[in-house]
Structure formats: C-alpha cells, structure tokens
PDB file of C-alpha atoms and ligand atoms in Angstrom:
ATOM      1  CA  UNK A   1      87.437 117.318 118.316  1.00 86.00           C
ATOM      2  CA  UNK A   2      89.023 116.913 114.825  1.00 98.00           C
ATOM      3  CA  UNK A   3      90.152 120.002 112.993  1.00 98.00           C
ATOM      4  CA  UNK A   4      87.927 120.512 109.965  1.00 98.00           C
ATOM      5  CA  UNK A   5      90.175 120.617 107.087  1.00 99.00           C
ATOM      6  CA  UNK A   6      89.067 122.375 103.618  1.00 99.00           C
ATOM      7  CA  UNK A   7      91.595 122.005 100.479  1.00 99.00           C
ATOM      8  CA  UNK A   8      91.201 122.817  97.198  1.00 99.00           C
ATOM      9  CA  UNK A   9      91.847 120.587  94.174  1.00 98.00           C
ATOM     10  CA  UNK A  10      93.291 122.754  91.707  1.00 99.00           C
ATOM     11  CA  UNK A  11      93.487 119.663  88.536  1.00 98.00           C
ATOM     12  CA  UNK A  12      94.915 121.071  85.456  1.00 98.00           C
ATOM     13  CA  UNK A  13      93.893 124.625  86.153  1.00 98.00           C
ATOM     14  CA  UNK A  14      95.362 127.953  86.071  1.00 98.00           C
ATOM     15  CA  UNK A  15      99.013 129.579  85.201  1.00 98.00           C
ATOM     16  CA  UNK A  16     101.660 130.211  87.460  1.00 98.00           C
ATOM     17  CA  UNK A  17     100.485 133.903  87.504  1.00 98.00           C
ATOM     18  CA  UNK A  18      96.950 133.467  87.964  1.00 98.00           C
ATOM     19  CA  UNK A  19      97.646 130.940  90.792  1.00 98.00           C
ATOM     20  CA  UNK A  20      99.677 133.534  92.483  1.00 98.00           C
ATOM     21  CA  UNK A  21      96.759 135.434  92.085  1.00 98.00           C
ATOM     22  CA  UNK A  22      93.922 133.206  93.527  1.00 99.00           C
ATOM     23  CA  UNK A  23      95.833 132.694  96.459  1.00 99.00           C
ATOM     24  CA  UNK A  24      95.999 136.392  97.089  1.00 98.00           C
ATOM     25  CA  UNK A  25      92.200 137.113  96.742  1.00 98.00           C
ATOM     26  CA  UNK A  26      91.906 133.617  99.077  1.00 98.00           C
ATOM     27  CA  UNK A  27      94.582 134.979 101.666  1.00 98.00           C
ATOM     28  CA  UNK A  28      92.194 138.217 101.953  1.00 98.00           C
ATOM     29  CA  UNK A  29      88.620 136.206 102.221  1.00 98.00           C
ATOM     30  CA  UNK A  30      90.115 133.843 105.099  1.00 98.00           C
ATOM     31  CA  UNK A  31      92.801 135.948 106.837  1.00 98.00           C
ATOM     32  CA  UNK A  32      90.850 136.036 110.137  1.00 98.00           C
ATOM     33  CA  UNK A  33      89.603 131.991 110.521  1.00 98.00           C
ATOM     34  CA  UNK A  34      91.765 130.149 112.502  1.00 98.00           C
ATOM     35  CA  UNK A  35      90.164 127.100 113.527  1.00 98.00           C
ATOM     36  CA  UNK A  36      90.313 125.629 110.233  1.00 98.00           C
ATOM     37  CA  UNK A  37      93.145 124.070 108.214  1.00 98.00           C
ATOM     38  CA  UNK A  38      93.313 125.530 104.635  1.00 98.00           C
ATOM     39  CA  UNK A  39      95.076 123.754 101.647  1.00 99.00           C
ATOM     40  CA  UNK A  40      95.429 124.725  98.258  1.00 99.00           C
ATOM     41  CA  UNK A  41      96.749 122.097  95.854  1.00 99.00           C
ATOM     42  CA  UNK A  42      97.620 123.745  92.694  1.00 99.00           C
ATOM     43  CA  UNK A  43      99.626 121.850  89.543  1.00 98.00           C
ATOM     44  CA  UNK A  44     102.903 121.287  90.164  1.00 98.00           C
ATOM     45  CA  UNK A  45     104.173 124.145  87.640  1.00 98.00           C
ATOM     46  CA  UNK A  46     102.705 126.859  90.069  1.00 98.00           C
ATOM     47  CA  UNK A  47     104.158 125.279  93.139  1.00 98.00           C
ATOM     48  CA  UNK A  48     107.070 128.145  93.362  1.00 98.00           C
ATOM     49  CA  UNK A  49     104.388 131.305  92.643  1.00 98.00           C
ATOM     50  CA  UNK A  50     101.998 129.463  94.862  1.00 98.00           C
ATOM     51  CA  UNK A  51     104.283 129.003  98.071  1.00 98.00           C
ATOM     52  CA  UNK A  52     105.703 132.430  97.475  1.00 98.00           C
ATOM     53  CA  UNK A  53     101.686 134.174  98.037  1.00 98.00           C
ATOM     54  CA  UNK A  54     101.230 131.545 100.781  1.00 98.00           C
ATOM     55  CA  UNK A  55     103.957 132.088 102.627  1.00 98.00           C
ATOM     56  CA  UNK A  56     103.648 133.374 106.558  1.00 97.00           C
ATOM     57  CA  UNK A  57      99.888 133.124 105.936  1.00 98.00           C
ATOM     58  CA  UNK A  58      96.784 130.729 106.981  1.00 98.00           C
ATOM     59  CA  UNK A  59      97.143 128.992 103.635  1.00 98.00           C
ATOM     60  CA  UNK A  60      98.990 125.951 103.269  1.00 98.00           C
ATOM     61  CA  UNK A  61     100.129 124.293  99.905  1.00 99.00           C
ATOM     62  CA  UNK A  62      99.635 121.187  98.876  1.00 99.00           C
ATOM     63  CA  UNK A  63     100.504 118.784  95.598  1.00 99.00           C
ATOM     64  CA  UNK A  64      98.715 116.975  93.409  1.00 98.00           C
ATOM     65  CA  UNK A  65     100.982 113.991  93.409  1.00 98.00           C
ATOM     66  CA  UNK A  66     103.989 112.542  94.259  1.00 98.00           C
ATOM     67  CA  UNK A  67     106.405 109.832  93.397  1.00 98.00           C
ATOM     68  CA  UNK A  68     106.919 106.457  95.260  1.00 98.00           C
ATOM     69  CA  UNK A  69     110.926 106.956  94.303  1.00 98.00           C
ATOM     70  CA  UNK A  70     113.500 109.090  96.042  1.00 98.00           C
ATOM     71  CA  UNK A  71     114.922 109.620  92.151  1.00 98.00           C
ATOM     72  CA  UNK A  72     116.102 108.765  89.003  1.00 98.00           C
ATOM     73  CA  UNK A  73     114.841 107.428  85.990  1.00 98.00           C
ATOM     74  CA  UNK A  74     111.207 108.481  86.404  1.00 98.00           C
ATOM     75  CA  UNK A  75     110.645 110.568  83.355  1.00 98.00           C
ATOM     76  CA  UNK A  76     107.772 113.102  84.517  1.00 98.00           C
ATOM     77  CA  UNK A  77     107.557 112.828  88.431  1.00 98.00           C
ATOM     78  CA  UNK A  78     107.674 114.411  91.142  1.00 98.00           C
ATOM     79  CA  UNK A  79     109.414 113.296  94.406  1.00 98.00           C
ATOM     80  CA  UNK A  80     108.647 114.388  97.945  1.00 98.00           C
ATOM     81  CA  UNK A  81     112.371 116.018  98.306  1.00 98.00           C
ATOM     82  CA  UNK A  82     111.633 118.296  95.553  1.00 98.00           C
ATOM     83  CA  UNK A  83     107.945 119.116  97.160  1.00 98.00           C
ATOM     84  CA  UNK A  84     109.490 119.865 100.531  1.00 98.00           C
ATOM     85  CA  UNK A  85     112.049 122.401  98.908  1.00 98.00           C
ATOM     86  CA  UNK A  86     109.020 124.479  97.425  1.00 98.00           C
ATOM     87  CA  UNK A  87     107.798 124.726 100.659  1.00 98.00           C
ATOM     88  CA  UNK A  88     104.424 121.774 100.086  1.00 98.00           C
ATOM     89  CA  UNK A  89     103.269 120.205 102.973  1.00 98.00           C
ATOM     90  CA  UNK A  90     100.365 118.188 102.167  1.00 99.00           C
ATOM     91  CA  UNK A  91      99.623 115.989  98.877  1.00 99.00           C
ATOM     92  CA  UNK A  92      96.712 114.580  97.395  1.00 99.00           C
ATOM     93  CA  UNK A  93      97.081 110.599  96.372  1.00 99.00           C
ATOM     94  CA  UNK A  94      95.460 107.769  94.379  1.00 98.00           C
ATOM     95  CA  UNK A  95      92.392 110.577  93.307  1.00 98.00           C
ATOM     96  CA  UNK A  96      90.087 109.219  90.936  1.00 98.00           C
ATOM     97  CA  UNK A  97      91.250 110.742  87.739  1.00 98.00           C
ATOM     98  CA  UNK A  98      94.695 109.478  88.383  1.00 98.00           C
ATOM     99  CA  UNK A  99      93.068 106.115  88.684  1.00 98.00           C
ATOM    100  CA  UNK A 100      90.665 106.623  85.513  1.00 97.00           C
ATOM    101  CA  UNK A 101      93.209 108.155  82.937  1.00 98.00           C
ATOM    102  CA  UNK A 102      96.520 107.322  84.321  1.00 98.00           C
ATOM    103  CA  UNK A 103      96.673 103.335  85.874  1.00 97.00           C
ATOM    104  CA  UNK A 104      97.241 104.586  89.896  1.00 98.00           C
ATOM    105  CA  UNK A 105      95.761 101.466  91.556  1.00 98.00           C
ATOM    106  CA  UNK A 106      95.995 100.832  95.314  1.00 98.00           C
ATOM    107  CA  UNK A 107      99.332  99.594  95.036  1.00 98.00           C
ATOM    108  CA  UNK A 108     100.752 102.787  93.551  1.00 98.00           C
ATOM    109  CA  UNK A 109      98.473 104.793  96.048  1.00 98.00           C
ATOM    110  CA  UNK A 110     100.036 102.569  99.080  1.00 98.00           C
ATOM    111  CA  UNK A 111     104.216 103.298  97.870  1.00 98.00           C
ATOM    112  CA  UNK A 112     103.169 107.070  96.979  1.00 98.00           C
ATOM    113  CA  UNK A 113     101.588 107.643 100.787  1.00 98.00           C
ATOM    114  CA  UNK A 114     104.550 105.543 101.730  1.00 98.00           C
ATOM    115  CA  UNK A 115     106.840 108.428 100.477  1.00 98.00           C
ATOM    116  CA  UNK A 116     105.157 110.903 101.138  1.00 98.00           C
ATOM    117  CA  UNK A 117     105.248 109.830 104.849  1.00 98.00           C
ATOM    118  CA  UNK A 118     108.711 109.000 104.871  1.00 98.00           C
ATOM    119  CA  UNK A 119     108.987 112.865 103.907  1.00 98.00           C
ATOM    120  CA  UNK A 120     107.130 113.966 106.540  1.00 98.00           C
ATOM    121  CA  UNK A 121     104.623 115.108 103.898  1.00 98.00           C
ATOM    122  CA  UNK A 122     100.793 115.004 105.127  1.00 99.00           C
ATOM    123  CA  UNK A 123      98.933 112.660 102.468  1.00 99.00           C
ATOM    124  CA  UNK A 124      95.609 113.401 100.984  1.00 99.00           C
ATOM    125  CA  UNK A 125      94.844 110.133 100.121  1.00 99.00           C
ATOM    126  CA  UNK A 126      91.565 109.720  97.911  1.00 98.00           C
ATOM    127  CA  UNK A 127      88.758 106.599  98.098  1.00 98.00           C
ATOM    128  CA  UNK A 128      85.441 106.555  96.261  1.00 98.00           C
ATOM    129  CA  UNK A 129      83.327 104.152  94.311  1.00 98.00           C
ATOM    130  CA  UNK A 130      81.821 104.548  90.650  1.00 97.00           C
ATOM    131  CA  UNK A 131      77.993 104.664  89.809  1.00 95.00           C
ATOM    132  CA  UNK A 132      78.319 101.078  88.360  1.00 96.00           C
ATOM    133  CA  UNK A 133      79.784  99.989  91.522  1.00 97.00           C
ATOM    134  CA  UNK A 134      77.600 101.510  93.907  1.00 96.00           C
ATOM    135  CA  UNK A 135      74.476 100.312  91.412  1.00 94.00           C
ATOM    136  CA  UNK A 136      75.311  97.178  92.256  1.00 97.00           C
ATOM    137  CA  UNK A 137      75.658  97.343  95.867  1.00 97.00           C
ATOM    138  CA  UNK A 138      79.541  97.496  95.744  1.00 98.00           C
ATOM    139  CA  UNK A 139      79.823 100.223  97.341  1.00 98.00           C
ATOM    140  CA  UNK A 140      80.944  98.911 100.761  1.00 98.00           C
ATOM    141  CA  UNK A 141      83.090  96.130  99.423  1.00 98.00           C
ATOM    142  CA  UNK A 142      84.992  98.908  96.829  1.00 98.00           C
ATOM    143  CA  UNK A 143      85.697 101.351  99.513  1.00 98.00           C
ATOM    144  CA  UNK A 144      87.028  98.912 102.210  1.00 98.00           C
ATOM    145  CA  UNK A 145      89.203  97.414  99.695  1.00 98.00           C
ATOM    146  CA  UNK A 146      90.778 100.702  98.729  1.00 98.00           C
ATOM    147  CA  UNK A 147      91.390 101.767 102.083  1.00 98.00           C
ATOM    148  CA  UNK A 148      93.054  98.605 103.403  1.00 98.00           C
ATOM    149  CA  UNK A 149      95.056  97.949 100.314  1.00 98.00           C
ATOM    150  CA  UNK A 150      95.996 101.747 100.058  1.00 98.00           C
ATOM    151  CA  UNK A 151      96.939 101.318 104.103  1.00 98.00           C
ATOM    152  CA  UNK A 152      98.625  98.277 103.713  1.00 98.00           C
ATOM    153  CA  UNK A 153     101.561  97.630 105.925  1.00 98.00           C
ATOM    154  CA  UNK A 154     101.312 101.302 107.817  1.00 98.00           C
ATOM    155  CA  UNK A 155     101.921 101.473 111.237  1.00 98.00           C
ATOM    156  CA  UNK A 156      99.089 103.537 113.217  1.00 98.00           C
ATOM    157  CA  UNK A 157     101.481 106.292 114.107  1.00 98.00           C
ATOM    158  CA  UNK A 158     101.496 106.711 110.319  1.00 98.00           C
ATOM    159  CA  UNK A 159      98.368 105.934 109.551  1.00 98.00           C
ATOM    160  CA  UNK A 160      96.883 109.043 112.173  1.00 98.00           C
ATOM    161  CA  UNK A 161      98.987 111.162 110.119  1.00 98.00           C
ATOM    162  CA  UNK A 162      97.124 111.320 107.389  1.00 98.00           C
ATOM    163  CA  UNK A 163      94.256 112.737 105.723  1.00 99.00           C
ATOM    164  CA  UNK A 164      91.567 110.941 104.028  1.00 99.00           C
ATOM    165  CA  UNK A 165      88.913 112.048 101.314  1.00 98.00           C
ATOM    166  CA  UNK A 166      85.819 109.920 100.193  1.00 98.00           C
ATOM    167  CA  UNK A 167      85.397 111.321  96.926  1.00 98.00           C
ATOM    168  CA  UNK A 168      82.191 109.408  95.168  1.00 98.00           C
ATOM    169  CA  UNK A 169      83.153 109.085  91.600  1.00 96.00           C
ATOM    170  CA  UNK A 170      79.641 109.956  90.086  1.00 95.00           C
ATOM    171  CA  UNK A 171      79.438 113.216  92.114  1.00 95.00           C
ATOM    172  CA  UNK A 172      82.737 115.109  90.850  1.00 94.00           C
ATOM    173  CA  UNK A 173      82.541 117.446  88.618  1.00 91.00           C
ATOM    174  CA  UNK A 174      78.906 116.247  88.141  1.00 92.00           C
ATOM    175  CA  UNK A 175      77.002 118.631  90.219  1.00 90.00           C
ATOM    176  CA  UNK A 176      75.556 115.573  91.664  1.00 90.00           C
ATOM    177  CA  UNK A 177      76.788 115.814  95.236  1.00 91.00           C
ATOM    178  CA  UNK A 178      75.982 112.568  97.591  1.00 93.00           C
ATOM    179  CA  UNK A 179      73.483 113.317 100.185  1.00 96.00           C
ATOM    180  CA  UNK A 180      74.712 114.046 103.585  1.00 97.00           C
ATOM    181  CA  UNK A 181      73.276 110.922 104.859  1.00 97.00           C
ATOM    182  CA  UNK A 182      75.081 109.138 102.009  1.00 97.00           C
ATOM    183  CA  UNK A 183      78.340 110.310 103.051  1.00 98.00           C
ATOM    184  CA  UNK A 184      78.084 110.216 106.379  1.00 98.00           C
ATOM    185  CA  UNK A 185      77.529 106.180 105.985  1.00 98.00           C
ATOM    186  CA  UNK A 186      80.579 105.934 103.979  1.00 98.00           C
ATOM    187  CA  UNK A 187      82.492 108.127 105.850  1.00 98.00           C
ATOM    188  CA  UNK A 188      81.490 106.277 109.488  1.00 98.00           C
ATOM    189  CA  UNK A 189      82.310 103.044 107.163  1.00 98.00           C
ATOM    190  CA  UNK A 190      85.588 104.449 106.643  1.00 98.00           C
ATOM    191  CA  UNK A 191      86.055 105.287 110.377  1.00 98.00           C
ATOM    192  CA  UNK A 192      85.544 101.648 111.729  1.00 98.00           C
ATOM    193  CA  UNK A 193      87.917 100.222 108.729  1.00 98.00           C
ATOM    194  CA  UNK A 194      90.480 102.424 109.891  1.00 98.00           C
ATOM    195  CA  UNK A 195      89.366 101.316 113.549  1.00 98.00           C
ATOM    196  CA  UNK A 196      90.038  97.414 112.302  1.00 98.00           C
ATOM    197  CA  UNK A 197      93.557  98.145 110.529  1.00 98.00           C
ATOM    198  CA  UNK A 198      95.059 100.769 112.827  1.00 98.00           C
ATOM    199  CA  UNK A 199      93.140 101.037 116.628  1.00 98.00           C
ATOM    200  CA  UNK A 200      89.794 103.186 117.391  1.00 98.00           C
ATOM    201  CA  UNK A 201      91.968 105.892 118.454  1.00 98.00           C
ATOM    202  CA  UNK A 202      94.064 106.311 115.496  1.00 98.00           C
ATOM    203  CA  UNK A 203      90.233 106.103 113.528  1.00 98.00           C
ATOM    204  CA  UNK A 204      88.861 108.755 115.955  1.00 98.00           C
ATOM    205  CA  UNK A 205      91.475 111.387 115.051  1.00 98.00           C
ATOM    206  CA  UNK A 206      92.051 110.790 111.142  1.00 98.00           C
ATOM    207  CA  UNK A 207      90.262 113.831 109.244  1.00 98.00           C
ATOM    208  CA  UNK A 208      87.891 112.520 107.243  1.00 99.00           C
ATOM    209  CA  UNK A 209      87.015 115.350 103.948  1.00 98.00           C
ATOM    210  CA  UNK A 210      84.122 114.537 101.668  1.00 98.00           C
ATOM    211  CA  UNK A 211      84.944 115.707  97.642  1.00 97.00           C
ATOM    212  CA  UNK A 212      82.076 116.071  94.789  1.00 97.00           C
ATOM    213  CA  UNK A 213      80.082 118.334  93.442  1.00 95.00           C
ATOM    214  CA  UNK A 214      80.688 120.544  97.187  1.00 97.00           C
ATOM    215  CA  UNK A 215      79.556 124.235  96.856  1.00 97.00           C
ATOM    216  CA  UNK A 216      79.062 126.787  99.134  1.00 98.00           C
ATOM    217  CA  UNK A 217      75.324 126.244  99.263  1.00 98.00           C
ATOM    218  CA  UNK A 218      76.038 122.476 100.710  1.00 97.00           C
ATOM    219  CA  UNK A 219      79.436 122.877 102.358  1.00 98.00           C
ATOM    220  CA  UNK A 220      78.011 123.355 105.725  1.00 98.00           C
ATOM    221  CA  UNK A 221      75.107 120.534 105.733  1.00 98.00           C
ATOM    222  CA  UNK A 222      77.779 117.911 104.773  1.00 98.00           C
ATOM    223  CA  UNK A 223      80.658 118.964 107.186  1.00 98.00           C
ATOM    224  CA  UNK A 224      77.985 119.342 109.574  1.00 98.00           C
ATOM    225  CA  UNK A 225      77.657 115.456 109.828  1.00 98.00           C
ATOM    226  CA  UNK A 226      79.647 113.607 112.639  1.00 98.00           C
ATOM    227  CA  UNK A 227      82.016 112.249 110.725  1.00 98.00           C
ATOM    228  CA  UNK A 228      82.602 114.404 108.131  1.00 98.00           C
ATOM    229  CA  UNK A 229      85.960 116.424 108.612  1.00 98.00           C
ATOM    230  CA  UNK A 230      85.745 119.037 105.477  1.00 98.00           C
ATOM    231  CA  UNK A 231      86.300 118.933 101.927  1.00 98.00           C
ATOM    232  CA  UNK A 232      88.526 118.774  99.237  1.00 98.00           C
ATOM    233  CA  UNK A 233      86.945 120.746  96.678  1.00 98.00           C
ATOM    234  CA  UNK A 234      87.711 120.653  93.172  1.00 98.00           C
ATOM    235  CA  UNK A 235      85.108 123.528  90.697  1.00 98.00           C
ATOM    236  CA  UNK A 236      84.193 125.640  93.465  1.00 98.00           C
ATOM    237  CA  UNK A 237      88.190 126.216  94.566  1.00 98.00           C
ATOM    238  CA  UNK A 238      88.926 127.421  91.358  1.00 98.00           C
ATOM    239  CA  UNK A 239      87.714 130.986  92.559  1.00 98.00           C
ATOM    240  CA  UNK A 240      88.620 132.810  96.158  1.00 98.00           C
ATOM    241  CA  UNK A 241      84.570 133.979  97.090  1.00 98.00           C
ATOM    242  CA  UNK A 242      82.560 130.682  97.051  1.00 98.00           C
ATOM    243  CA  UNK A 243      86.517 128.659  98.026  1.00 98.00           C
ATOM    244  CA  UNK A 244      86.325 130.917 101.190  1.00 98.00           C
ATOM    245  CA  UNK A 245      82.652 130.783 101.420  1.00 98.00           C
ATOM    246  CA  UNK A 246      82.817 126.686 101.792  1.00 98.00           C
ATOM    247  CA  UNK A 247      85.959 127.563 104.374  1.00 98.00           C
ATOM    248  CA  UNK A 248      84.010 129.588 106.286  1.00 98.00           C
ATOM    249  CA  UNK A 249      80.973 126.771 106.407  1.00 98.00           C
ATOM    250  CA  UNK A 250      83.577 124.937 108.508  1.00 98.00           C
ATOM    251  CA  UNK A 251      83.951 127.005 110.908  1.00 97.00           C
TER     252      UNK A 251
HETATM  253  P1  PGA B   1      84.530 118.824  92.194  1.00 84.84           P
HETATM  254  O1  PGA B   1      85.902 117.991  92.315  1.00 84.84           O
HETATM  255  O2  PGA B   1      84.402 119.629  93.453  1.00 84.84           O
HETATM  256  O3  PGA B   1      84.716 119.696  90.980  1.00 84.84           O
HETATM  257  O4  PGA B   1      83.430 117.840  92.026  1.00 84.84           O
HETATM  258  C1  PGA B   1      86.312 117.428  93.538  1.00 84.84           C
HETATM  259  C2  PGA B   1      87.585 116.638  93.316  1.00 84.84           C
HETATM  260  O5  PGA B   1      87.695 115.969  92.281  1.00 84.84           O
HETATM  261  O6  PGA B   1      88.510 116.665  94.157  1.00 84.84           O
END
C-alpha cells in the first residue's frame, strides 16, 4: 500500500505572515490524521515563517522550485543547500506554469530533480498534457515523453524516491477537473512507463498525485482510483477548511 500524499501548491500566494497563519489553522484541522503525508509548498519568501509553524507537527514543507546548480552566478535561484537549511523537504519541479511562462523543459526538469536528489530533497516532479495536445490524441505520446526525458539517466533507487503529479494542463485553475476514469488511465500509463525505465517494483511504490481543478467535493472519488496516490492542490490549498477537507478524503 502506497501512502496517499496531499500537498498544496501555494503559486504566488500569500505573505510571510499570512502563510504563518494558514499553516496554523491547517496544523489544527489535521492534527489527528496520521496515515497521510501532508505538504505545503508555499513561495520561497515564506519558507522561514512557514517551517517555523510547521515545525514538530504533521505538516511538512515543501518548495516551489529549485536550482540544478550547487551556486553561483544564478541571479534569482534557489539551490537545494539553502532549502535544506530552512528546514524543506520536498519540492515541486518542471510544473506547468514554469513550463508556460518561464522556458523549464524536460531537460531543466531532469538537472533540477537531479539536485534535488543529490540533496536528499523528495521531488514533486509535475507531467501533464495541454487541451491542444490531448485534442489531437497526443496525450499518450506527450506524457511518456515527459516522464522519460524528465527521468533520464536516474537510477531506480532514485527514481522510487520520488513523487510524481499528473497535472492536466486544461484542468488547473479551470474548474474543469479530468474525470476519474481520465486520470486513472494516465496515471496507470504513468505506472507502466515508470515500470519500462526503472523495474515494476520501483513503479509499484512511486506516489502517484493527480493536480487540477481538485476540491473537496471530488478529492475522494479521484484518490479513490487504484492508482491515484493524492493530490497536489493548487485553489483549494489556499485556505485550511476545504485544504484539510481534501486531506481528510485521503484517509
Ligand atoms: P488548481 O492548481 O488546484 O488551482 O487547479 C493545481 C496546480 O496547479 O498544482
């Protein structure tokens, strides 16, 4: 049995303050589930406030991004080191506004989840095919090619460490959500390509979370599906009642 894993992608929301804030009133709602990994992923500014209203509780903290470099001359990044030190343990990667608005293409999504790895970081990393694509019967073709070029050259021990999350383009922030029968075929697709580039039993432990458009009132009919591991949510994290109310569909 795979852990069902529920994070929450902040974007470009909130203050330092109010994220110190949110996590409190989340902390409260989920202080008694257990069985569920919980990941908050605010912007890197809130990172300190964040990890200090996480800390010693059920709420882990994630980033938003991360560099492929150790250091240097990388004028507005982030590196792992500097992640770790704030106390983040997880970090989203390659998610589809990064690839619409600012270039990430496989290739940058394949060094930043080699990075993060090699800081013992868990990666979030982030697949999902546009409305054009899947109009066109891409789908399949889009998603296997972002997996095994975002993959490329990792081992399966480092491969089972991560996280993935199928994110359909044309359901985030859309209120268009795929159906769970339309994510479960992408996410089983997604289990047999990790199958094919790592082993079956690397595939059968990897958390798969689907993202877009998830609410509380169709959290628990997606995760429900076999190969559906949880969610990273993105509107409905933004507050504590309906972020713990998709939690507690998970459980
Ligand atoms: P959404 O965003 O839940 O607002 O659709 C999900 C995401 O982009 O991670």
């Amino acid at each position: 049995m795979r852990t069902k894993i529920v994070a929450g992608n902040w974007k470009m929301n909130k203050t330092p303050s109010e994220a110190a804030a949110l996590v409190e009133g989340i902390k409260a709602l989920v202080k008694d589930v257990t069985t569920v990994e919980i990941v908050v992923c605010p912007p890197f500014t809130d990172l300190k406030d964040a990890a200090a209203a996480c800390a010693g509780s059920n709420v882990a903290l994630g980033a938003q991004n991360v560099a492929w470099a150790e250091s240097g001359a990388f004028t507005g990044e982030i590196s792992a080191a500097m992640l770790k030190d704030l106390g983040v343990t997880y970090v989203i990667i390659g998610h589809s506004e990064r690839r619409q608005y600012f270039g990430e293409t496989d290739a940058t999504v394949n060094s930043r989840l080699k990075a993060a790895l090699a800081a013992g970081l868990t990666p979030i990393v982030c697949v999902g095919e546009k409305l054009e694509e899947r109009e066109a019967g891409q789908m399949e073709t889009v998603i296997v090619k972002q997996v095994k070029d975002g993959f490329a050259d990792l081992s399966a021990e480092e491969i089972e460490k991560t996280v993935i999350a199928y994110e359909p383009v044309w359901a985030i922030g859309t209120g268009k959500t795929a159906t769970p029968v339309q994510a479960q075929e992408v996410h089983a697709l997604i289990r047999r390509t990790l199958a094919e580039i790592a082993n079956g039993e690397v595939a059968g432990k990897v958390r798969i979370q689907y993202g877009g458009s998830m609410k509380p009132a169709n959290a628990k009919e997606l995760m429900d599906q076999p190969d559906i591991d949880g969610g990273l949510i993105g509107g409905a994290a933004l507050k504590a009642d309906s972020f713990a109310d998709i939690i507690k569909a998970a459980l």
